[in-house]
PDB file of C-alpha atoms and ligand atoms in Angstrom:
ATOM      1  CA  UNK C   1     -37.645   6.525 -11.596  1.00 37.00           C
ATOM      2  CA  UNK C   2     -40.383   4.079 -10.607  1.00 38.00           C
ATOM      3  CA  UNK C   3     -41.053   4.819  -6.924  1.00 38.00           C
ATOM      4  CA  UNK C   4     -42.139   1.282  -6.166  1.00 41.00           C
ATOM      5  CA  UNK C   5     -38.570   0.202  -6.960  1.00 45.00           C
ATOM      6  CA  UNK C   6     -36.813   2.736  -4.752  1.00 59.00           C
ATOM      7  CA  UNK C   7     -36.140   0.368  -1.879  1.00 89.00           C
ATOM      8  CA  UNK C   8     -34.415  -2.196  -4.038  1.00 96.00           C
ATOM      9  CA  UNK C   9     -31.553  -0.624  -6.005  1.00 97.00           C
ATOM     10  CA  UNK C  10     -30.755  -2.314  -9.298  1.00 98.00           C
ATOM     11  CA  UNK C  11     -27.351  -1.667 -10.846  1.00 98.00           C
ATOM     12  CA  UNK C  12     -25.102  -3.434 -13.331  1.00 98.00           C
ATOM     13  CA  UNK C  13     -22.148  -3.393 -15.679  1.00 98.00           C
ATOM     14  CA  UNK C  14     -22.658  -3.044 -19.417  1.00 98.00           C
ATOM     15  CA  UNK C  15     -20.099  -4.559 -21.773  1.00 96.00           C
ATOM     16  CA  UNK C  16     -19.760  -6.655 -24.895  1.00 97.00           C
ATOM     17  CA  UNK C  17     -18.658  -9.302 -24.074  1.00 94.00           C
ATOM     18  CA  UNK C  18     -19.204  -9.119 -20.319  1.00 95.00           C
ATOM     19  CA  UNK C  19     -18.727 -12.654 -18.994  1.00 89.00           C
ATOM     20  CA  UNK C  20     -15.177 -11.987 -17.719  1.00 89.00           C
ATOM     21  CA  UNK C  21     -16.045  -8.845 -15.733  1.00 93.00           C
ATOM     22  CA  UNK C  22     -15.094  -8.969 -12.056  1.00 96.00           C
ATOM     23  CA  UNK C  23     -17.431  -6.079 -11.191  1.00 97.00           C
ATOM     24  CA  UNK C  24     -20.429  -8.289 -10.225  1.00 98.00           C
ATOM     25  CA  UNK C  25     -18.232 -10.131  -7.697  1.00 98.00           C
ATOM     26  CA  UNK C  26     -17.064  -6.824  -6.210  1.00 98.00           C
ATOM     27  CA  UNK C  27     -20.399  -4.988  -5.975  1.00 98.00           C
ATOM     28  CA  UNK C  28     -22.485  -7.990  -4.881  1.00 98.00           C
ATOM     29  CA  UNK C  29     -19.930  -8.616  -2.116  1.00 98.00           C
ATOM     30  CA  UNK C  30     -20.510  -5.078  -0.845  1.00 98.00           C
ATOM     31  CA  UNK C  31     -24.320  -5.263  -1.189  1.00 98.00           C
ATOM     32  CA  UNK C  32     -24.219  -8.355   1.020  1.00 98.00           C
ATOM     33  CA  UNK C  33     -21.568  -7.019   3.427  1.00 98.00           C
ATOM     34  CA  UNK C  34     -23.465  -3.793   4.133  1.00 98.00           C
ATOM     35  CA  UNK C  35     -26.874  -5.538   4.288  1.00 97.00           C
ATOM     36  CA  UNK C  36     -28.289  -3.454   1.416  1.00 97.00           C
ATOM     37  CA  UNK C  37     -31.294  -4.186  -0.724  1.00 97.00           C
ATOM     38  CA  UNK C  38     -30.143  -4.366  -4.313  1.00 98.00           C
ATOM     39  CA  UNK C  39     -28.491  -6.300  -7.101  1.00 98.00           C
ATOM     40  CA  UNK C  40     -25.630  -5.792  -9.542  1.00 98.00           C
ATOM     41  CA  UNK C  41     -25.903  -7.647 -12.836  1.00 98.00           C
ATOM     42  CA  UNK C  42     -23.654  -8.325 -15.817  1.00 97.00           C
ATOM     43  CA  UNK C  43     -25.434  -6.874 -18.875  1.00 98.00           C
ATOM     44  CA  UNK C  44     -24.235  -8.080 -22.276  1.00 98.00           C
ATOM     45  CA  UNK C  45     -25.214  -5.327 -24.717  1.00 98.00           C
ATOM     46  CA  UNK C  46     -23.787  -4.785 -28.214  1.00 98.00           C
ATOM     47  CA  UNK C  47     -22.910  -1.188 -29.183  1.00 97.00           C
ATOM     48  CA  UNK C  48     -25.823  -0.928 -31.650  1.00 98.00           C
ATOM     49  CA  UNK C  49     -28.319  -1.534 -28.808  1.00 98.00           C
ATOM     50  CA  UNK C  50     -26.672   0.632 -26.156  1.00 98.00           C
ATOM     51  CA  UNK C  51     -29.043   3.609 -26.410  1.00 98.00           C
ATOM     52  CA  UNK C  52     -32.336   1.671 -26.517  1.00 98.00           C
ATOM     53  CA  UNK C  53     -31.249  -0.870 -23.900  1.00 98.00           C
ATOM     54  CA  UNK C  54     -30.065   1.848 -21.525  1.00 97.00           C
ATOM     55  CA  UNK C  55     -33.435   3.598 -21.797  1.00 97.00           C
ATOM     56  CA  UNK C  56     -35.253   0.290 -21.241  1.00 97.00           C
ATOM     57  CA  UNK C  57     -33.126  -0.637 -18.207  1.00 97.00           C
ATOM     58  CA  UNK C  58     -33.725   2.800 -16.653  1.00 97.00           C
ATOM     59  CA  UNK C  59     -37.475   2.376 -17.224  1.00 95.00           C
ATOM     60  CA  UNK C  60     -37.197  -1.015 -15.518  1.00 95.00           C
ATOM     61  CA  UNK C  61     -35.771   0.742 -12.454  1.00 94.00           C
ATOM     62  CA  UNK C  62     -31.985   0.499 -12.830  1.00 97.00           C
ATOM     63  CA  UNK C  63     -30.344   3.306 -10.856  1.00 96.00           C
ATOM     64  CA  UNK C  64     -26.759   3.031 -12.013  1.00 98.00           C
ATOM     65  CA  UNK C  65     -24.326   1.339 -14.329  1.00 98.00           C
ATOM     66  CA  UNK C  66     -20.672   0.707 -14.912  1.00 98.00           C
ATOM     67  CA  UNK C  67     -19.461   0.632 -18.488  1.00 97.00           C
ATOM     68  CA  UNK C  68     -16.638  -1.390 -19.884  1.00 94.00           C
ATOM     69  CA  UNK C  69     -15.194  -2.202 -23.303  1.00 91.00           C
ATOM     70  CA  UNK C  70     -16.386  -1.096 -25.890  1.00 93.00           C
ATOM     71  CA  UNK C  71     -18.864   1.363 -24.353  1.00 95.00           C
ATOM     72  CA  UNK C  72     -16.831   3.861 -22.329  1.00 93.00           C
ATOM     73  CA  UNK C  73     -16.579   6.426 -25.138  1.00 92.00           C
ATOM     74  CA  UNK C  74     -19.770   5.463 -26.992  1.00 94.00           C
ATOM     75  CA  UNK C  75     -21.940   6.321 -24.000  1.00 97.00           C
ATOM     76  CA  UNK C  76     -20.801   9.964 -23.762  1.00 97.00           C
ATOM     77  CA  UNK C  77     -23.347  11.378 -26.260  1.00 97.00           C
ATOM     78  CA  UNK C  78     -26.118   9.448 -24.474  1.00 98.00           C
ATOM     79  CA  UNK C  79     -25.470  11.212 -21.147  1.00 98.00           C
ATOM     80  CA  UNK C  80     -27.317  14.362 -20.078  1.00 98.00           C
ATOM     81  CA  UNK C  81     -24.249  15.502 -18.074  1.00 98.00           C
ATOM     82  CA  UNK C  82     -20.683  14.299 -17.666  1.00 98.00           C
ATOM     83  CA  UNK C  83     -18.252  15.777 -15.147  1.00 96.00           C
ATOM     84  CA  UNK C  84     -14.849  17.357 -15.828  1.00 94.00           C
ATOM     85  CA  UNK C  85     -12.956  14.181 -14.926  1.00 94.00           C
ATOM     86  CA  UNK C  86     -14.833  12.140 -17.539  1.00 96.00           C
ATOM     87  CA  UNK C  87     -14.467  14.954 -20.053  1.00 95.00           C
ATOM     88  CA  UNK C  88     -10.664  15.172 -19.875  1.00 89.00           C
ATOM     89  CA  UNK C  89     -10.286  11.392 -19.763  1.00 92.00           C
ATOM     90  CA  UNK C  90     -12.672  11.115 -22.714  1.00 93.00           C
ATOM     91  CA  UNK C  91     -14.437   8.095 -21.229  1.00 93.00           C
ATOM     92  CA  UNK C  92     -17.289   7.361 -18.810  1.00 97.00           C
ATOM     93  CA  UNK C  93     -17.186   4.242 -16.633  1.00 97.00           C
ATOM     94  CA  UNK C  94     -19.969   5.101 -14.157  1.00 98.00           C
ATOM     95  CA  UNK C  95     -23.542   6.278 -14.765  1.00 98.00           C
ATOM     96  CA  UNK C  96     -26.295   7.200 -12.380  1.00 98.00           C
ATOM     97  CA  UNK C  97     -29.814   8.573 -12.717  1.00 96.00           C
ATOM     98  CA  UNK C  98     -30.468  11.790 -10.814  1.00 95.00           C
ATOM     99  CA  UNK C  99     -33.578  13.949 -11.211  1.00 92.00           C
ATOM    100  CA  UNK C 100     -34.436  11.860 -14.282  1.00 90.00           C
ATOM    101  CA  UNK C 101     -31.121  12.843 -15.897  1.00 95.00           C
ATOM    102  CA  UNK C 102     -28.411  10.390 -16.862  1.00 97.00           C
ATOM    103  CA  UNK C 103     -25.096  11.515 -15.375  1.00 98.00           C
ATOM    104  CA  UNK C 104     -21.610  10.148 -16.032  1.00 98.00           C
ATOM    105  CA  UNK C 105     -18.184  10.212 -14.449  1.00 98.00           C
ATOM    106  CA  UNK C 106     -14.945   8.265 -14.592  1.00 97.00           C
ATOM    107  CA  UNK C 107     -13.624   6.688 -11.390  1.00 98.00           C
ATOM    108  CA  UNK C 108     -10.375   5.273 -12.851  1.00 97.00           C
ATOM    109  CA  UNK C 109      -8.355   8.321 -11.759  1.00 97.00           C
ATOM    110  CA  UNK C 110      -9.557   7.892  -8.176  1.00 97.00           C
ATOM    111  CA  UNK C 111      -8.874   4.142  -8.378  1.00 98.00           C
ATOM    112  CA  UNK C 112      -5.320   4.607  -9.587  1.00 98.00           C
ATOM    113  CA  UNK C 113      -4.387   7.284  -7.026  1.00 98.00           C
ATOM    114  CA  UNK C 114      -6.064   5.605  -4.029  1.00 97.00           C
ATOM    115  CA  UNK C 115      -4.391   2.295  -4.839  1.00 98.00           C
ATOM    116  CA  UNK C 116      -1.008   3.997  -5.268  1.00 98.00           C
ATOM    117  CA  UNK C 117      -1.394   5.723  -1.883  1.00 97.00           C
ATOM    118  CA  UNK C 118      -2.413   2.436  -0.235  1.00 96.00           C
ATOM    119  CA  UNK C 119       0.416   0.359  -1.718  1.00 96.00           C
ATOM    120  CA  UNK C 120       3.201   2.963  -1.699  1.00 97.00           C
ATOM    121  CA  UNK C 121       2.315   5.059   1.366  1.00 95.00           C
ATOM    122  CA  UNK C 122       5.786   6.576   1.681  1.00 92.00           C
ATOM    123  CA  UNK C 123       5.848   8.100  -1.789  1.00 94.00           C
ATOM    124  CA  UNK C 124       4.435  11.399  -2.957  1.00 96.00           C
ATOM    125  CA  UNK C 125       3.646  12.163  -6.588  1.00 97.00           C
ATOM    126  CA  UNK C 126       5.481  15.457  -5.957  1.00 97.00           C
ATOM    127  CA  UNK C 127       8.746  13.502  -5.418  1.00 95.00           C
ATOM    128  CA  UNK C 128       9.917  13.681  -9.034  1.00 97.00           C
ATOM    129  CA  UNK C 129       9.235  12.788 -12.673  1.00 98.00           C
ATOM    130  CA  UNK C 130       6.751  10.010 -13.468  1.00 98.00           C
ATOM    131  CA  UNK C 131       7.120   7.858 -16.584  1.00 98.00           C
ATOM    132  CA  UNK C 132       3.786   6.699 -18.052  1.00 98.00           C
ATOM    133  CA  UNK C 133       3.758   4.038 -20.766  1.00 98.00           C
ATOM    134  CA  UNK C 134       0.683   3.996 -23.038  1.00 97.00           C
ATOM    135  CA  UNK C 135      -1.706   6.663 -24.314  1.00 96.00           C
ATOM    136  CA  UNK C 136      -5.177   5.043 -24.192  1.00 92.00           C
ATOM    137  CA  UNK C 137      -8.067   5.809 -21.854  1.00 90.00           C
ATOM    138  CA  UNK C 138      -6.275   4.284 -18.873  1.00 93.00           C
ATOM    139  CA  UNK C 139      -3.241   6.525 -19.455  1.00 96.00           C
ATOM    140  CA  UNK C 140      -5.500   9.583 -19.521  1.00 95.00           C
ATOM    141  CA  UNK C 141      -6.960   8.657 -16.121  1.00 96.00           C
ATOM    142  CA  UNK C 142      -3.510   7.972 -14.645  1.00 97.00           C
ATOM    143  CA  UNK C 143      -2.059  11.219 -16.001  1.00 97.00           C
ATOM    144  CA  UNK C 144      -4.999  13.313 -14.747  1.00 96.00           C
ATOM    145  CA  UNK C 145      -4.480  11.742 -11.328  1.00 97.00           C
ATOM    146  CA  UNK C 146      -0.729  12.374 -11.272  1.00 98.00           C
ATOM    147  CA  UNK C 147      -1.240  16.003 -12.354  1.00 97.00           C
ATOM    148  CA  UNK C 148      -3.895  16.568  -9.672  1.00 96.00           C
ATOM    149  CA  UNK C 149      -1.493  15.112  -7.074  1.00 97.00           C
ATOM    150  CA  UNK C 150       1.186  17.615  -8.084  1.00 98.00           C
ATOM    151  CA  UNK C 151       3.594  15.556 -10.214  1.00 98.00           C
ATOM    152  CA  UNK C 152       6.301  18.016 -11.324  1.00 98.00           C
ATOM    153  CA  UNK C 153       6.966  16.223 -14.628  1.00 98.00           C
ATOM    154  CA  UNK C 154       5.292  13.414 -16.585  1.00 98.00           C
ATOM    155  CA  UNK C 155       7.111  11.630 -19.413  1.00 98.00           C
ATOM    156  CA  UNK C 156       4.524  10.040 -21.674  1.00 98.00           C
ATOM    157  CA  UNK C 157       5.753   7.256 -23.933  1.00 98.00           C
ATOM    158  CA  UNK C 158       3.610   5.329 -26.403  1.00 98.00           C
ATOM    159  CA  UNK C 159       4.334   2.940 -29.269  1.00 98.00           C
ATOM    160  CA  UNK C 160       2.315   5.200 -31.583  1.00 98.00           C
ATOM    161  CA  UNK C 161       3.939   8.600 -31.069  1.00 98.00           C
ATOM    162  CA  UNK C 162       1.029  10.543 -32.629  1.00 98.00           C
ATOM    163  CA  UNK C 163      -1.371   9.226 -30.001  1.00 96.00           C
ATOM    164  CA  UNK C 164       0.914  10.411 -27.187  1.00 98.00           C
ATOM    165  CA  UNK C 165       1.213  13.819 -28.847  1.00 98.00           C
ATOM    166  CA  UNK C 166      -2.576  14.067 -29.198  1.00 96.00           C
ATOM    167  CA  UNK C 167      -2.996  13.278 -25.506  1.00 96.00           C
ATOM    168  CA  UNK C 168      -0.402  15.913 -24.540  1.00 97.00           C
ATOM    169  CA  UNK C 169      -2.161  18.465 -26.770  1.00 96.00           C
ATOM    170  CA  UNK C 170      -5.534  17.719 -25.144  1.00 94.00           C
ATOM    171  CA  UNK C 171      -4.118  18.121 -21.630  1.00 94.00           C
ATOM    172  CA  UNK C 172      -2.162  21.347 -22.366  1.00 95.00           C
ATOM    173  CA  UNK C 173       0.081  20.919 -19.321  1.00 97.00           C
ATOM    174  CA  UNK C 174       3.676  22.156 -19.737  1.00 97.00           C
ATOM    175  CA  UNK C 175       4.994  19.462 -17.373  1.00 98.00           C
ATOM    176  CA  UNK C 176       3.600  16.710 -19.629  1.00 98.00           C
ATOM    177  CA  UNK C 177       6.205  15.783 -22.238  1.00 98.00           C
ATOM    178  CA  UNK C 178       6.392  12.936 -24.751  1.00 98.00           C
ATOM    179  CA  UNK C 179       9.251  10.646 -25.742  1.00 98.00           C
ATOM    180  CA  UNK C 180       9.583   7.872 -28.299  1.00 98.00           C
ATOM    181  CA  UNK C 181       8.911   4.213 -27.478  1.00 98.00           C
ATOM    182  CA  UNK C 182      12.586   3.486 -28.279  1.00 98.00           C
ATOM    183  CA  UNK C 183      13.574   5.963 -25.548  1.00 98.00           C
ATOM    184  CA  UNK C 184      11.703   4.292 -22.686  1.00 98.00           C
ATOM    185  CA  UNK C 185      14.774   2.776 -20.983  1.00 98.00           C
ATOM    186  CA  UNK C 186      16.631   6.101 -21.002  1.00 98.00           C
ATOM    187  CA  UNK C 187      13.542   7.993 -19.777  1.00 98.00           C
ATOM    188  CA  UNK C 188      13.710   6.109 -16.455  1.00 98.00           C
ATOM    189  CA  UNK C 189      16.852   7.991 -15.355  1.00 97.00           C
ATOM    190  CA  UNK C 190      15.964  10.067 -12.231  1.00 97.00           C
ATOM    191  CA  UNK C 191      12.287   9.028 -12.416  1.00 98.00           C
ATOM    192  CA  UNK C 192      10.295   8.763  -9.165  1.00 98.00           C
ATOM    193  CA  UNK C 193       7.552   6.482 -10.540  1.00 98.00           C
ATOM    194  CA  UNK C 194       6.950   4.114 -13.469  1.00 98.00           C
ATOM    195  CA  UNK C 195       3.413   3.238 -14.603  1.00 98.00           C
ATOM    196  CA  UNK C 196       2.511   0.755 -17.339  1.00 98.00           C
ATOM    197  CA  UNK C 197      -0.939   1.473 -18.789  1.00 97.00           C
ATOM    198  CA  UNK C 198      -0.427  -0.544 -21.980  1.00 96.00           C
ATOM    199  CA  UNK C 199      -1.906  -3.988 -22.480  1.00 94.00           C
ATOM    200  CA  UNK C 200       1.596  -5.499 -22.674  1.00 97.00           C
ATOM    201  CA  UNK C 201       1.998  -8.162 -20.010  1.00 96.00           C
ATOM    202  CA  UNK C 202      -1.699  -9.068 -19.978  1.00 94.00           C
ATOM    203  CA  UNK C 203      -2.506 -12.766 -20.334  1.00 91.00           C
ATOM    204  CA  UNK C 204      -2.309 -13.581 -24.054  1.00 93.00           C
ATOM    205  CA  UNK C 205      -0.250 -10.453 -24.868  1.00 95.00           C
ATOM    206  CA  UNK C 206       3.536 -10.151 -25.186  1.00 97.00           C
ATOM    207  CA  UNK C 207       5.403  -8.976 -22.076  1.00 96.00           C
ATOM    208  CA  UNK C 208       6.581  -5.387 -21.711  1.00 97.00           C
ATOM    209  CA  UNK C 209      10.197  -5.365 -22.790  1.00 97.00           C
ATOM    210  CA  UNK C 210      11.924  -2.702 -20.697  1.00 98.00           C
ATOM    211  CA  UNK C 211      15.206  -2.426 -18.796  1.00 98.00           C
ATOM    212  CA  UNK C 212      14.832  -1.015 -15.292  1.00 98.00           C
ATOM    213  CA  UNK C 213      18.591  -0.497 -14.883  1.00 98.00           C
ATOM    214  CA  UNK C 214      18.343   3.300 -14.820  1.00 98.00           C
ATOM    215  CA  UNK C 215      15.276   3.526 -12.570  1.00 98.00           C
ATOM    216  CA  UNK C 216      16.213   4.820  -9.088  1.00 98.00           C
ATOM    217  CA  UNK C 217      15.737   2.156  -6.395  1.00 97.00           C
ATOM    218  CA  UNK C 218      13.130   4.159  -4.444  1.00 96.00           C
ATOM    219  CA  UNK C 219      10.761   4.571  -7.414  1.00 98.00           C
ATOM    220  CA  UNK C 220       7.572   2.455  -7.163  1.00 98.00           C
ATOM    221  CA  UNK C 221       6.585   0.467 -10.263  1.00 98.00           C
ATOM    222  CA  UNK C 222       2.850   0.217 -11.105  1.00 98.00           C
ATOM    223  CA  UNK C 223       1.161  -2.018 -13.626  1.00 98.00           C
ATOM    224  CA  UNK C 224      -2.520  -1.532 -14.322  1.00 96.00           C
ATOM    225  CA  UNK C 225      -2.695  -5.059 -15.765  1.00 94.00           C
ATOM    226  CA  UNK C 226      -4.283  -7.416 -13.183  1.00 93.00           C
ATOM    227  CA  UNK C 227      -4.395 -10.683 -15.089  1.00 92.00           C
ATOM    228  CA  UNK C 228      -1.884 -12.060 -14.275  1.00 94.00           C
ATOM    229  CA  UNK C 229      -1.621 -10.375 -10.890  1.00 94.00           C
ATOM    230  CA  UNK C 230       2.162 -10.320 -11.056  1.00 95.00           C
ATOM    231  CA  UNK C 231       3.241  -9.330 -14.560  1.00 97.00           C
ATOM    232  CA  UNK C 232       6.809  -9.841 -15.775  1.00 97.00           C
ATOM    233  CA  UNK C 233       7.334  -6.102 -15.228  1.00 98.00           C
ATOM    234  CA  UNK C 234       6.298  -6.333 -11.570  1.00 98.00           C
ATOM    235  CA  UNK C 235       8.371  -9.509 -11.066  1.00 98.00           C
ATOM    236  CA  UNK C 236      11.437  -7.780 -12.443  1.00 98.00           C
ATOM    237  CA  UNK C 237      10.799  -4.667 -10.336  1.00 98.00           C
ATOM    238  CA  UNK C 238      10.303  -6.719  -7.173  1.00 98.00           C
ATOM    239  CA  UNK C 239      13.579  -8.572  -7.776  1.00 98.00           C
ATOM    240  CA  UNK C 240      15.345  -5.180  -7.948  1.00 98.00           C
ATOM    241  CA  UNK C 241      13.753  -4.114  -4.653  1.00 98.00           C
ATOM    242  CA  UNK C 242      11.194  -1.607  -5.981  1.00 98.00           C
ATOM    243  CA  UNK C 243       7.803  -1.208  -4.311  1.00 98.00           C
ATOM    244  CA  UNK C 244       5.326  -2.767  -6.740  1.00 98.00           C
ATOM    245  CA  UNK C 245       1.680  -1.806  -7.256  1.00 98.00           C
ATOM    246  CA  UNK C 246      -0.543  -4.265  -9.121  1.00 96.00           C
ATOM    247  CA  UNK C 247      -3.617  -3.503 -11.207  1.00 95.00           C
ATOM    248  CA  UNK C 248      -6.096  -5.404  -9.067  1.00 96.00           C
ATOM    249  CA  UNK C 249      -5.981  -2.693  -6.421  1.00 96.00           C
ATOM    250  CA  UNK C 250      -6.897  -0.041  -9.004  1.00 97.00           C
ATOM    251  CA  UNK C 251      -9.829  -2.168 -10.161  1.00 96.00           C
ATOM    252  CA  UNK C 252     -11.083  -2.523  -6.577  1.00 98.00           C
ATOM    253  CA  UNK C 253     -10.574   1.134  -5.690  1.00 98.00           C
ATOM    254  CA  UNK C 254     -12.282   2.478  -8.840  1.00 98.00           C
ATOM    255  CA  UNK C 255     -15.382   0.516  -7.860  1.00 98.00           C
ATOM    256  CA  UNK C 256     -15.707   2.279  -4.468  1.00 98.00           C
ATOM    257  CA  UNK C 257     -16.991   5.757  -5.518  1.00 98.00           C
ATOM    258  CA  UNK C 258     -19.400   4.166  -8.020  1.00 98.00           C
ATOM    259  CA  UNK C 259     -20.882   2.011  -5.265  1.00 98.00           C
ATOM    260  CA  UNK C 260     -21.110   5.037  -2.975  1.00 98.00           C
ATOM    261  CA  UNK C 261     -22.926   7.005  -5.664  1.00 97.00           C
ATOM    262  CA  UNK C 262     -25.628   4.318  -5.984  1.00 98.00           C
ATOM    263  CA  UNK C 263     -25.879   2.886  -2.451  1.00 98.00           C
ATOM    264  CA  UNK C 264     -24.740   5.772  -0.218  1.00 97.00           C
ATOM    265  CA  UNK C 265     -21.911   3.825   1.443  1.00 97.00           C
ATOM    266  CA  UNK C 266     -18.217   4.204   0.585  1.00 98.00           C
ATOM    267  CA  UNK C 267     -17.272   0.520   0.848  1.00 98.00           C
ATOM    268  CA  UNK C 268     -14.047  -0.916   2.216  1.00 98.00           C
ATOM    269  CA  UNK C 269     -11.844  -3.434   0.462  1.00 98.00           C
ATOM    270  CA  UNK C 270     -11.637  -6.341   2.907  1.00 98.00           C
ATOM    271  CA  UNK C 271      -9.687  -9.610   2.798  1.00 97.00           C
ATOM    272  CA  UNK C 272     -12.792 -11.646   1.870  1.00 98.00           C
ATOM    273  CA  UNK C 273     -13.302  -9.495  -1.213  1.00 98.00           C
ATOM    274  CA  UNK C 274      -9.680  -9.868  -2.307  1.00 97.00           C
ATOM    275  CA  UNK C 275      -9.935 -13.656  -1.894  1.00 97.00           C
ATOM    276  CA  UNK C 276     -13.189 -13.769  -3.924  1.00 97.00           C
ATOM    277  CA  UNK C 277     -11.752 -11.668  -6.736  1.00 97.00           C
ATOM    278  CA  UNK C 278      -8.530 -13.664  -6.921  1.00 95.00           C
ATOM    279  CA  UNK C 279     -10.628 -16.832  -7.024  1.00 96.00           C
ATOM    280  CA  UNK C 280     -12.666 -15.407  -9.930  1.00 94.00           C
ATOM    281  CA  UNK C 281      -9.449 -14.565 -11.785  1.00 91.00           C
ATOM    282  CA  UNK C 282      -8.275 -18.194 -11.779  1.00 87.00           C
TER     283      UNK C 282
HETATM  284  P1  ATR D   1      -7.178   1.559 -22.592  1.00 76.83           P
HETATM  285  O1  ATR D   1      -8.279   2.492 -22.989  1.00 76.83           O
HETATM  286  O2  ATR D   1      -7.608   0.476 -21.644  1.00 76.83           O
HETATM  287  O3  ATR D   1      -5.961   2.284 -22.118  1.00 76.83           O
HETATM  288  P2  ATR D   1      -6.376   1.203 -25.348  1.00 76.83           P
HETATM  289  O4  ATR D   1      -6.963   2.509 -25.693  1.00 76.83           O
HETATM  290  O5  ATR D   1      -6.658   0.036 -26.238  1.00 76.83           O
HETATM  291  O6  ATR D   1      -6.809   0.723 -23.905  1.00 76.83           O
HETATM  292  O7  ATR D   1      -4.796   1.390 -25.186  1.00 76.83           O
HETATM  293  C1  ATR D   1      -3.913   0.331 -25.166  1.00 76.83           C
HETATM  294  C2  ATR D   1      -2.490   0.858 -24.988  1.00 76.83           C
HETATM  295  O8  ATR D   1      -1.586  -0.275 -25.077  1.00 76.83           O
HETATM  296  C3  ATR D   1      -2.049   1.831 -26.081  1.00 76.83           C
HETATM  297  O9  ATR D   1      -1.172   2.773 -25.529  1.00 76.83           O
HETATM  298  C4  ATR D   1      -1.330   0.907 -27.066  1.00 76.83           C
HETATM  299  O10 ATR D   1      -0.360   1.552 -27.858  1.00 76.83           O
HETATM  300  P3  ATR D   1      -0.773   2.179 -29.314  1.00 76.83           P
HETATM  301  O11 ATR D   1      -1.440   3.487 -29.011  1.00 76.83           O
HETATM  302  O12 ATR D   1       0.512   2.318 -30.005  1.00 76.83           O
HETATM  303  O13 ATR D   1      -1.702   1.177 -29.939  1.00 76.83           O
HETATM  304  C5  ATR D   1      -0.625  -0.030 -26.098  1.00 76.83           C
HETATM  305  N1  ATR D   1      -0.217  -1.279 -26.737  1.00 76.83           N
HETATM  306  C6  ATR D   1      -1.000  -2.309 -27.092  1.00 76.83           C
HETATM  307  N2  ATR D   1      -0.259  -3.301 -27.673  1.00 76.83           N
HETATM  308  C7  ATR D   1       1.031  -2.854 -27.692  1.00 76.83           C
HETATM  309  C8  ATR D   1       2.275  -3.383 -28.162  1.00 76.83           C
HETATM  310  N3  ATR D   1       2.333  -4.603 -28.736  1.00 76.83           N
HETATM  311  N4  ATR D   1       3.394  -2.642 -27.995  1.00 76.83           N
HETATM  312  C9  ATR D   1       3.335  -1.416 -27.400  1.00 76.83           C
HETATM  313  N5  ATR D   1       2.187  -0.854 -26.943  1.00 76.83           N
HETATM  314  C10 ATR D   1       1.048  -1.560 -27.073  1.00 76.83           C
END
């Protein structure tokens, strides 16, 4: 790294497109709050330019990056090292340069678990079976987190059954079972947690069509969708008295260890930040 740049730490998020990313709002809020010298930029880079642009940005003094769609998997072969969390999730969302090597991790697992603990403090993942809807990268992060927290059983349900089976095969955990999409209502019987990781319910997408009738009243309901903040799923769960956990909290929490990696401070999520992010979502 260029030593003359060491005082001022340049970071950014790489995506294509990138204009809707909330990450610049989050990280620049923390840079300002903690009085740090640095900047966090939105970097619009098409997949074909990822390798050359990454090298150029590092030469220009960038110390770290977040990655978003469509780069989270594409960046893996460009890293010198990725950690076990990124490996099992199969996606990297955070990069940093250390000893001239490009290193990658995935902070979505941390973001999901920390947000769950903050919003549903009375629950433990050990309490009983968790039902996870979806089998994409987000589901992999959620499932890794639930397993690490000691979930005794995870019922994985995805529209495309083969994708759920592939995920279960990759994880090789006996407590991770799959069920068909048509079985999702029945799978809620005796569950201790429901998590939606699909894109259903997101603005512009159809809602998630599920009956919560069989879900025990003390089971929290999580949606990783954050736009809108209250999805139809969360509205329905709230009306039935379930604790609800929205996706915005996961987004904010996953940003914390990335910021710490680059700036040496594990930042707090304060009210001003939540207001700014909600404003940006409008
Ligand atoms: P991410 O990496 O963010 O999890 P993804 O890999 O695109 O995103 O995964 C999106 C998830 O939403 C998948 O589980 C997808 O189901 P399929 O594997 O069957 O595609 C799910 N999904 C998207 N649209 C859906 C729909 N209309 N009905 C049911 N599931 C849907």
